[in-house]
CSV table of C-alpha atoms in Angstrom, one decimal:
chain,number,residue,atom,x,y,z
A,1,MET,CA,52.1,-27.3,1.8
A,2,PHE,CA,51.3,-24.1,-0.3
A,3,GLU,CA,54.3,-22.9,-2.3
A,4,PHE,CA,53.3,-19.3,-2.9
A,5,GLY,CA,55.2,-18.4,-6.0
A,6,LYS,CA,54.6,-21.9,-7.8
A,7,ASP,CA,51.0,-22.0,-6.8
A,8,LEU,CA,50.5,-18.4,-7.7
A,9,ARG,CA,51.8,-18.9,-11.2
A,10,LYS,CA,49.5,-22.0,-11.5
A,11,LEU,CA,46.4,-19.8,-10.4
A,12,PHE,CA,47.1,-17.2,-13.1
A,13,ALA,CA,47.8,-19.9,-15.7
A,14,GLN,CA,44.4,-21.2,-15.0
A,15,ALA,CA,42.8,-17.6,-15.0
A,16,ARG,CA,44.4,-16.9,-18.4
A,17,GLU,CA,42.2,-19.7,-19.9
A,18,SER,CA,39.1,-18.3,-18.3
A,19,ASP,CA,36.7,-16.2,-20.4
A,20,ASP,CA,36.1,-14.0,-17.3
A,21,LEU,CA,38.7,-11.3,-16.8
A,22,GLY,CA,37.9,-10.5,-13.2
A,23,TRP,CA,41.2,-11.9,-12.2
A,24,LEU,CA,42.8,-9.0,-13.6
A,25,GLU,CA,41.6,-6.9,-10.7
A,26,LEU,CA,44.3,-8.5,-8.6
A,27,ILE,CA,47.2,-7.2,-10.6
A,28,GLY,CA,48.3,-3.6,-11.0
A,29,ALA,CA,48.0,-1.6,-14.1
A,30,ASP,CA,51.6,-2.2,-15.2
A,31,LEU,CA,51.0,-6.1,-15.1
A,32,VAL,CA,47.7,-5.7,-17.0
A,33,ARG,CA,49.8,-3.9,-19.7
A,34,ALA,CA,52.3,-6.7,-19.6
A,35,GLU,CA,49.6,-9.2,-19.9
A,36,ALA,CA,48.0,-7.5,-23.0
A,37,ARG,CA,51.4,-7.2,-24.8
A,38,GLY,CA,52.1,-11.1,-24.1
A,39,GLN,CA,48.7,-12.0,-25.3
A,40,ALA,CA,49.1,-9.8,-28.5
A,41,ILE,CA,52.3,-11.7,-29.2
A,42,ASP,CA,50.5,-15.1,-28.6
A,43,ALA,CA,47.6,-14.0,-31.0
A,44,GLY,CA,50.0,-13.0,-33.7
A,45,ARG,CA,51.7,-16.3,-33.9
A,46,VAL,CA,51.1,-18.6,-36.9
A,47,SER,CA,50.9,-21.7,-34.6
A,48,CYS,CA,48.1,-20.0,-32.7
A,49,ALA,CA,45.2,-22.6,-32.3
A,50,ARG,CA,42.3,-20.1,-31.8
A,51,PRO,CA,43.2,-16.9,-33.6
A,52,PHE,CA,39.9,-15.3,-33.4
A,53,GLU,CA,39.7,-15.9,-29.6
A,54,ALA,CA,43.1,-14.9,-29.0
A,55,ALA,CA,42.6,-11.6,-30.9
A,56,LEU,CA,39.3,-10.7,-29.1
A,57,ARG,CA,41.2,-11.4,-25.6
A,58,THR,CA,44.1,-9.1,-26.7
A,59,CYS,CA,41.4,-6.5,-27.5
A,60,ALA,CA,39.8,-7.1,-23.8
A,61,LEU,CA,43.2,-6.8,-22.1
A,62,TRP,CA,44.2,-3.5,-23.9
A,63,ARG,CA,40.7,-2.1,-23.2
A,64,GLU,CA,41.1,-2.9,-19.3
A,65,HIS,CA,44.4,-1.2,-19.3
A,66,ALA,CA,43.0,1.8,-20.9
A,67,ARG,CA,40.1,2.0,-18.7
A,68,ARG,CA,42.2,1.9,-15.6
A,69,THR,CA,45.0,4.2,-16.8
A,70,GLY,CA,43.4,6.3,-19.5
A,71,THR,CA,46.3,5.7,-22.0
A,72,GLU,CA,45.6,6.7,-25.6
A,73,THR,CA,48.0,4.1,-27.0
A,74,SER,CA,46.3,1.2,-25.2
A,75,LEU,CA,42.9,2.4,-26.8
A,76,ASP,CA,44.7,2.3,-30.1
A,77,GLN,CA,46.0,-1.2,-29.4
A,78,ALA,CA,42.4,-2.4,-28.5
A,79,ASP,CA,41.2,-0.9,-31.8
A,80,THR,CA,43.9,-2.7,-33.7
A,81,ALA,CA,43.1,-6.0,-31.9
A,82,ALA,CA,39.3,-5.6,-32.6
A,83,LEU,CA,40.1,-5.3,-36.3
A,84,ASP,CA,42.3,-8.3,-36.2
A,85,ALA,CA,39.4,-10.2,-34.6
A,86,ALA,CA,37.2,-9.1,-37.3
A,87,ARG,CA,39.6,-10.1,-40.0
A,88,ARG,CA,39.9,-13.5,-38.3
A,89,ALA,CA,36.3,-14.2,-37.8
A,90,ALA,CA,35.0,-17.2,-39.7
A,91,THR,CA,31.2,-17.2,-38.8
A,92,ILE,CA,28.5,-14.7,-38.3
A,93,GLU,CA,28.5,-15.2,-34.5
A,94,GLN,CA,32.3,-14.3,-34.5
A,95,ARG,CA,31.8,-11.3,-36.5
A,96,ALA,CA,28.9,-10.3,-34.2
A,97,ARG,CA,31.1,-10.6,-31.2
A,98,ALA,CA,33.9,-8.6,-32.8
A,99,ALA,CA,31.4,-5.8,-33.5
A,100,ALA,CA,30.3,-5.9,-29.8
A,101,GLU,CA,33.9,-5.7,-28.6
A,102,THR,CA,34.4,-2.6,-31.0
A,103,VAL,CA,31.2,-1.1,-29.5
A,104,GLU,CA,32.8,-1.5,-25.9
A,105,ILE,CA,36.0,0.4,-27.0
A,106,LEU,CA,33.8,3.2,-28.4
A,107,LEU,CA,31.9,3.4,-25.2
A,108,LEU,CA,35.3,3.5,-23.2
A,109,ARG,CA,36.4,6.3,-25.5
A,110,TYR,CA,33.1,8.2,-24.7
A,111,ASP,CA,33.5,7.6,-21.0
A,112,LEU,CA,37.1,8.9,-21.0
A,113,ALA,CA,36.8,11.9,-23.5
A,114,GLY,CA,33.1,12.4,-24.2
A,115,GLY,CA,31.8,13.7,-27.5
A,116,LEU,CA,28.9,12.3,-29.5
A,117,LEU,CA,31.0,10.7,-32.3
A,118,PRO,CA,31.9,7.3,-30.3
A,119,LEU,CA,28.1,7.0,-29.4
A,120,ASP,CA,27.1,7.5,-33.0
A,121,ARG,CA,29.7,5.0,-34.3
A,122,ALA,CA,28.4,2.6,-31.6
A,123,GLU,CA,24.8,2.9,-32.6
A,124,SER,CA,25.7,2.3,-36.2
A,125,LEU,CA,27.6,-0.9,-35.4
A,126,LEU,CA,24.8,-2.4,-33.3
A,127,ALA,CA,22.3,-1.6,-36.3
A,128,GLY,CA,24.8,-3.2,-38.8
A,129,PRO,CA,24.4,-6.5,-40.7
A,130,ASP,CA,26.8,-8.4,-38.4
A,131,ALA,CA,24.8,-7.6,-35.4
A,132,ARG,CA,21.5,-8.2,-36.9
A,133,ALA,CA,22.3,-11.5,-38.4
A,134,ALA,CA,23.6,-13.0,-35.0
A,135,SER,CA,21.6,-15.6,-33.2
A,136,ARG,CA,19.4,-14.6,-30.4
A,137,SER,CA,21.2,-16.9,-27.9
A,138,GLY,CA,24.9,-17.6,-27.0
A,139,ALA,CA,28.0,-15.5,-26.6
A,140,ALA,CA,27.4,-13.2,-29.4
A,141,ALA,CA,23.8,-12.4,-28.2
A,142,GLN,CA,25.0,-11.8,-24.6
A,143,ALA,CA,27.8,-9.5,-25.9
A,144,LEU,CA,25.7,-7.4,-28.2
A,145,ALA,CA,22.8,-7.2,-25.5
A,146,ALA,CA,25.3,-5.9,-22.8
A,147,ALA,CA,26.7,-3.3,-25.4
A,148,HIS,CA,23.3,-2.1,-26.5
A,149,ALA,CA,22.2,-1.6,-23.1
A,150,ARG,CA,25.4,0.2,-21.9
A,151,LEU,CA,25.0,2.5,-25.0
A,152,LYS,CA,21.3,3.2,-24.2
A,153,ALA,CA,22.5,4.0,-20.5
A,154,ARG,CA,25.0,6.7,-21.8
A,155,GLN,CA,22.4,8.1,-24.3
A,156,SER,CA,19.7,8.5,-21.6
A,157,ARG,CA,22.1,10.5,-19.5
A,158,LEU,CA,22.7,12.9,-22.3
A,159,GLY,CA,19.0,13.8,-22.3
A,160,GLY,CA,18.5,13.3,-18.6
A,161,ALA,CA,14.8,12.5,-19.0
A,162,THR,CA,13.7,9.9,-16.3
A,163,ALA,CA,11.8,7.9,-18.7
A,164,ASP,CA,14.7,7.4,-20.7
A,165,LEU,CA,16.8,6.4,-17.7
A,166,LEU,CA,14.1,3.8,-16.6
A,167,ASP,CA,14.1,2.4,-20.3
A,168,ALA,CA,17.9,2.0,-20.2
A,169,ALA,CA,17.7,0.3,-16.8
A,170,ALA,CA,15.1,-2.1,-18.2
A,171,LEU,CA,17.7,-2.9,-21.0
A,172,LEU,CA,20.3,-3.5,-18.5
A,173,ASP,CA,17.9,-5.9,-16.6
A,174,ALA,CA,17.3,-7.8,-19.8
A,175,ALA,CA,21.1,-8.0,-20.5
A,176,LEU,CA,21.7,-9.2,-16.9
A,177,HIS,CA,19.0,-12.0,-17.2
A,178,GLY,CA,20.6,-13.0,-20.5
A,179,LEU,CA,24.0,-13.8,-18.8
A,180,GLY,CA,22.3,-16.5,-16.7
A,181,ASP,CA,23.6,-17.5,-13.2
A,182,ALA,CA,27.2,-17.6,-14.0
A,183,ALA,CA,29.4,-15.0,-12.1
A,184,SER,CA,31.4,-12.8,-14.5
A,185,SER,CA,33.0,-9.3,-14.6
A,186,LEU,CA,30.5,-8.3,-17.3
A,187,ARG,CA,27.6,-9.2,-14.9
A,188,ASP,CA,29.2,-6.9,-12.1
A,189,GLU,CA,29.8,-4.0,-14.6
A,190,LEU,CA,26.1,-4.3,-15.9
A,191,ARG,CA,24.8,-4.4,-12.2
A,192,LEU,CA,26.9,-1.3,-11.4
A,193,GLU,CA,25.6,0.6,-14.3
A,194,ARG,CA,21.9,-0.3,-13.5
A,195,ALA,CA,22.6,0.8,-10.0
A,196,ALA,CA,23.8,4.1,-11.0
A,197,LEU,CA,20.9,4.7,-13.3
A,198,ALA,CA,18.4,3.7,-10.5
A,199,LEU,CA,20.2,5.9,-8.1
A,200,GLU,CA,20.2,8.9,-10.6
A,201,ALA,CA,16.6,8.5,-11.4
A,202,GLY,CA,15.5,7.7,-7.7
A,203,VAL,CA,17.2,10.9,-6.4
A,204,VAL,CA,15.7,13.2,-9.2
A,205,GLN,CA,12.2,11.6,-8.7
A,206,ARG,CA,12.3,11.1,-4.9
A,207,ASP,CA,11.4,7.6,-5.7
A,208,PRO,CA,12.0,5.1,-2.9
A,209,ARG,CA,11.5,2.1,-5.1
A,210,LEU,CA,14.3,3.1,-7.5
A,211,LEU,CA,16.6,3.9,-4.5
A,212,ASP,CA,15.8,0.5,-2.9
A,213,GLN,CA,16.7,-1.1,-6.4
A,214,ALA,CA,20.0,0.7,-6.4
A,215,GLY,CA,20.6,-0.3,-2.7
A,216,ARG,CA,20.1,-4.1,-3.4
A,217,ASP,CA,22.4,-3.9,-6.4
A,218,LEU,CA,25.2,-2.2,-4.4
A,219,ARG,CA,24.9,-4.3,-1.4
A,220,LEU,CA,25.2,-7.4,-3.6
A,221,LEU,CA,28.4,-6.1,-5.2
A,222,VAL,CA,29.9,-5.0,-1.9
A,223,GLN,CA,29.1,-8.4,-0.3
A,224,HIS,CA,30.2,-10.6,-3.2
A,225,ALA,CA,33.3,-8.4,-4.3
A,226,SER,CA,35.8,-9.6,-1.9
A,227,PRO,CA,38.8,-7.3,-1.2
A,228,ASP,CA,41.0,-10.1,-1.7
A,229,TYR,CA,39.9,-11.1,-5.3
A,230,ARG,CA,37.8,-8.2,-6.7
A,231,PRO,CA,39.2,-4.9,-5.2
A,232,VAL,CA,38.5,-2.7,-8.0
A,233,THR,CA,34.8,-3.7,-8.4
A,234,ARG,CA,34.3,-3.4,-4.6
A,235,ALA,CA,35.8,0.2,-4.8
A,236,ARG,CA,33.5,1.2,-7.5
A,237,ALA,CA,30.4,-0.1,-5.6
A,238,LEU,CA,31.5,1.5,-2.4
A,239,ALA,CA,32.3,5.0,-4.2
A,240,LEU,CA,28.7,4.8,-5.8
A,241,CYS,CA,27.2,4.0,-2.4
A,242,GLY,CA,29.1,7.1,-1.1
A,243,ALA,CA,27.8,9.3,-4.0
A,244,GLY,CA,24.1,8.1,-3.3
A,245,MET,CA,24.6,8.7,0.4
A,246,ARG,CA,25.9,12.1,0.0
A,247,ALA,CA,23.1,13.1,-2.6
A,248,LEU,CA,20.4,11.8,-0.1
A,249,ALA,CA,22.0,13.5,2.9
A,250,ALA,CA,22.2,16.8,1.0
A,251,LEU,CA,18.5,16.6,0.3
A,252,ALA,CA,17.5,15.6,3.8
A,253,GLY,CA,20.1,18.0,5.4
A,254,ASP,CA,21.5,15.0,7.5
A,255,GLU,CA,25.0,15.6,8.7
A,256,ALA,CA,25.2,11.9,10.0
A,257,ALA,CA,24.4,10.6,6.7
A,258,MET,CA,26.8,12.9,5.0
A,259,ALA,CA,29.6,11.4,7.4
A,260,GLN,CA,28.6,8.1,6.6
A,261,GLY,CA,28.9,8.8,2.7
A,262,ALA,CA,32.5,10.0,3.5
A,263,GLU,CA,33.3,6.9,5.3
A,264,MET,CA,32.3,4.8,2.2
A,265,PHE,CA,34.5,7.1,0.0
A,266,ASP,CA,37.4,6.5,2.4
A,267,ALA,CA,36.8,2.5,2.2
A,268,ALA,CA,36.8,2.6,-1.5
A,269,ALA,CA,40.1,4.4,-1.6
A,270,ASP,CA,41.6,2.1,0.8
A,271,GLN,CA,41.0,-0.9,-1.6
A,272,PHE,CA,44.1,-0.4,-3.6
A,273,THR,CA,47.0,2.1,-4.1
A,274,PRO,CA,46.8,4.8,-6.6
A,275,ASP,CA,49.1,3.0,-9.1
A,276,HIS,CA,47.0,-0.2,-9.0
A,277,SER,CA,43.9,1.4,-10.9
A,278,PRO,CA,44.9,5.2,-11.2
A,279,LEU,CA,41.6,6.3,-12.9
A,280,ASP,CA,39.5,4.6,-10.2
A,281,TRP,CA,41.5,6.1,-7.6
A,282,VAL,CA,41.2,9.5,-9.1
A,283,ALA,CA,37.4,9.0,-9.6
A,284,VAL,CA,37.0,8.2,-5.8
A,285,GLN,CA,39.0,11.3,-4.7
A,286,LEU,CA,37.2,13.6,-6.9
A,287,ALA,CA,33.7,12.2,-5.9
A,288,ALA,CA,34.6,12.6,-2.3
A,289,ALA,CA,36.3,16.1,-2.7
A,290,ASP,CA,35.1,19.0,-0.7
A,291,GLU,CA,36.7,22.2,0.8
A,292,THR,CA,38.8,20.0,3.3
A,293,THR,CA,40.4,17.9,0.7
A,294,PRO,CA,44.2,18.7,0.7
A,295,LEU,CA,45.5,20.5,-2.4
A,296,ALA,CA,48.2,17.7,-2.8
A,297,VAL,CA,45.5,15.1,-3.2
A,298,LEU,CA,43.9,17.1,-6.0
A,299,VAL,CA,47.4,17.7,-7.6
A,300,GLN,CA,48.3,14.0,-7.6
A,301,ALA,CA,44.7,13.2,-9.1
A,302,GLU,CA,45.3,15.6,-11.9
A,303,ARG,CA,48.7,14.1,-12.7
A,304,LEU,CA,47.4,10.6,-12.7
A,305,CYS,CA,44.8,11.2,-15.5
A,306,GLY,CA,46.0,9.6,-18.6
A,307,ASP,CA,46.1,11.4,-21.9
A,308,ALA,CA,42.9,9.9,-23.0
A,309,ALA,CA,41.0,10.5,-19.7
A,310,ILE,CA,39.9,14.0,-20.6
A,311,ILE,CA,36.7,14.2,-18.7
A,312,LEU,CA,38.5,13.1,-15.4
A,313,ALA,CA,41.5,15.4,-16.1
A,314,THR,CA,39.0,18.5,-16.5
A,315,LEU,CA,37.3,17.7,-13.2
A,316,ALA,CA,40.6,17.2,-11.6
A,317,ARG,CA,41.6,20.6,-12.9
A,318,GLU,CA,38.5,22.2,-11.7
A,319,ALA,CA,38.8,20.9,-8.3
A,320,ARG,CA,42.3,21.9,-7.9
A,321,VAL,CA,41.6,25.5,-9.2
A,322,ALA,CA,38.6,25.8,-6.9
A,323,GLN,CA,40.9,24.7,-3.9
A,324,GLU,CA,43.7,27.3,-4.9
A,325,VAL,CA,41.0,29.8,-5.2
A,326,ARG,CA,39.7,29.3,-1.8
A,327,GLU,CA,43.2,29.4,-0.4
A,328,ALA,CA,44.0,32.7,-2.0
A,329,GLU,CA,40.7,34.1,-1.2
A,330,GLY,CA,41.2,33.1,2.5
A,331,ARG,CA,44.6,35.1,2.3
A,332,GLY,CA,42.9,38.1,0.8
A,333,ASP,CA,45.4,37.6,-2.1
A,334,VAL,CA,43.9,39.5,-5.0
A,335,ALA,CA,47.2,39.2,-6.9
A,336,GLY,CA,47.3,35.5,-6.5
A,337,LEU,CA,43.8,35.3,-7.8
A,338,ASP,CA,45.0,37.2,-11.0
A,339,LEU,CA,47.8,34.9,-11.4
A,340,LEU,CA,45.5,31.7,-11.2
A,341,ALA,CA,43.4,33.4,-14.0
A,342,SER,CA,46.4,34.0,-16.2
A,343,SER,CA,46.6,30.3,-17.5
A,344,PRO,CA,43.1,29.7,-18.6
A,345,ARG,CA,43.2,33.2,-20.2
A,346,ARG,CA,46.3,32.3,-22.3
A,347,ARG,CA,44.7,28.9,-23.3
A,348,LEU,CA,41.5,30.7,-24.4
A,349,ALA,CA,43.5,33.4,-26.2
A,350,ARG,CA,45.4,30.7,-28.2
A,351,GLY,CA,42.1,28.9,-29.0
A,352,VAL,CA,41.7,25.4,-27.1
A,353,SER,CA,41.0,22.6,-29.4
A,354,ARG,CA,38.8,20.5,-27.1
A,355,PRO,CA,35.2,21.7,-26.0
A,356,LEU,CA,35.7,20.4,-22.5
A,357,ASP,CA,39.0,22.2,-22.1
A,358,TRP,CA,37.0,25.4,-23.1
A,359,ALA,CA,34.2,24.6,-20.7
A,360,SER,CA,36.9,24.0,-17.6
A,361,ASP,CA,38.7,27.3,-18.5
A,362,GLN,CA,35.5,29.2,-18.4
A,363,ILE,CA,34.6,27.6,-14.9
A,364,ALA,CA,38.2,28.3,-13.6
A,365,LEU,CA,37.7,32.1,-14.6
A,366,ALA,CA,34.3,32.0,-12.9
A,367,HIS,CA,35.8,30.8,-9.5
A,368,VAL,CA,38.3,33.4,-9.8
A,369,GLY,CA,35.9,36.1,-10.7
A,370,LEU,CA,33.5,35.2,-7.7
A,371,ALA,CA,36.3,35.1,-5.3
A,372,LYS,CA,37.5,38.6,-6.4
A,373,ASP,CA,34.0,40.0,-6.2
A,374,ARG,CA,33.6,38.7,-2.7
A,375,LEU,CA,37.0,40.5,-1.8
A,376,THR,CA,36.8,43.8,-3.7
A,377,GLY,CA,33.2,43.8,-5.4
A,378,GLY,CA,32.6,44.7,-9.0
A,379,ALA,CA,34.0,41.4,-10.6
A,380,ARG,CA,30.8,39.7,-11.6
A,381,ALA,CA,30.3,41.0,-15.2
A,382,GLY,CA,29.8,38.2,-17.6
A,383,ILE,CA,30.2,35.3,-15.1
A,384,GLY,CA,26.8,34.1,-15.4
A,385,MET,CA,26.9,33.9,-19.3
A,386,MET,CA,30.2,32.2,-19.0
A,387,LEU,CA,28.8,29.5,-16.7
A,388,VAL,CA,25.7,29.0,-19.0
A,389,GLU,CA,27.8,28.3,-22.0
A,390,ALA,CA,30.3,26.1,-20.0
A,391,ALA,CA,27.4,23.9,-18.5
A,392,ALA,CA,25.9,23.6,-22.0
A,393,VAL,CA,29.1,22.4,-23.5
A,394,ALA,CA,29.9,20.1,-20.6
A,395,ALA,CA,26.5,18.5,-20.8
A,396,GLU,CA,26.7,18.0,-24.7
A,397,GLU,CA,30.1,16.6,-24.4
A,398,GLY,CA,29.1,14.0,-21.8
A,399,ALA,CA,30.7,15.5,-18.6
A,400,PRO,CA,27.6,16.0,-16.5
A,401,ALA,CA,29.6,16.2,-13.2
A,402,LEU,CA,31.4,19.3,-14.9
A,403,ALA,CA,28.1,20.8,-16.0
A,404,GLU,CA,26.9,20.4,-12.5
A,405,ARG,CA,29.9,22.3,-11.0
A,406,ALA,CA,29.0,25.2,-13.5
A,407,ARG,CA,25.3,25.1,-12.4
A,408,TRP,CA,26.4,25.1,-8.7
A,409,LEU,CA,28.4,28.3,-9.4
A,410,MET,CA,25.6,29.7,-11.2
A,411,ARG,CA,23.3,29.2,-8.1
A,412,SER,CA,26.0,31.1,-5.9
A,413,LEU,CA,25.2,34.1,-8.1
A,414,ALA,CA,21.6,34.5,-6.9
């Protein structure tokens, strides 16, 4: 007879010995942090049998916690563990694996906060002596190929050229092929990234072949990511399906497809509670947000963004301000609109330290200015230039969704 507590402990004891960290999806963010702390203690013991492997695993656990919560201290702990792994490395292959793990941390920093410095540092590491000296097969080669492909995927999005997106997708193909047939959380991540690139390029190019490729990847992920074992991966795949469906529906003017996309977003949000993986929940809510989204949901999304998740925080703030502006405009409340403009004006007067905060405040003021113009007229002066600059900064900082919001507002000026 199955003894739930005893057998569950046995299951996780076995999972802790596995190189695949997919089992972490079953536990909430707080337990992931507890696992990382416990692993860090084990790795620091003098009696640790495999100190390099223990340090590398500690790094991966802290990175997973940071990815799901946007916690700056967890990113710093991952950095420390990566340095420890590099210090403990005894072979070229181990040094290459430590370098690949450091690249993964840098890519996560970029995903959370943008900026070109993490990408430049990642590129330098992948061109460094440890990466070049590693063999062309084995765990080090797989880790390096995956890190290189994921770096190129992010760099291709900065330029936005379709050819660069396709080149990055080809590198993701090669990295997937190098993993072989074994199922792993890394395979799922690469497949998700390839689907996102194919979807982005397919929508821009109106290319059915690329859209079919994205559809196949997402279908496989949704089918194989059971909600009982891989809820976070399943939610990410469903959210990407919803985003793709919404984009295609908008191009075709298909209301039924738009509704189907909304259903996929709802299904993604239902995979777990907000505290299980806060940033994933926030990302789904923001991707699904429209004029009907309750203000309370957007306020909660902004609150859940961690101190390192600058990109999601700015997107959540923009969505919340846009909704507050719509409500004030609906009431004809010009004084309320002026009050909404006061916070970004104060921050800009003080001089904000982060480019994305500056862009977000410019977009917030544009929302207010356009609403006042619709109510009273004569409030459009300077809005176009504000939005042009905000879109450029957001794009340069690696926040294309925020840049698109600025461009959408620019189109409303026409």
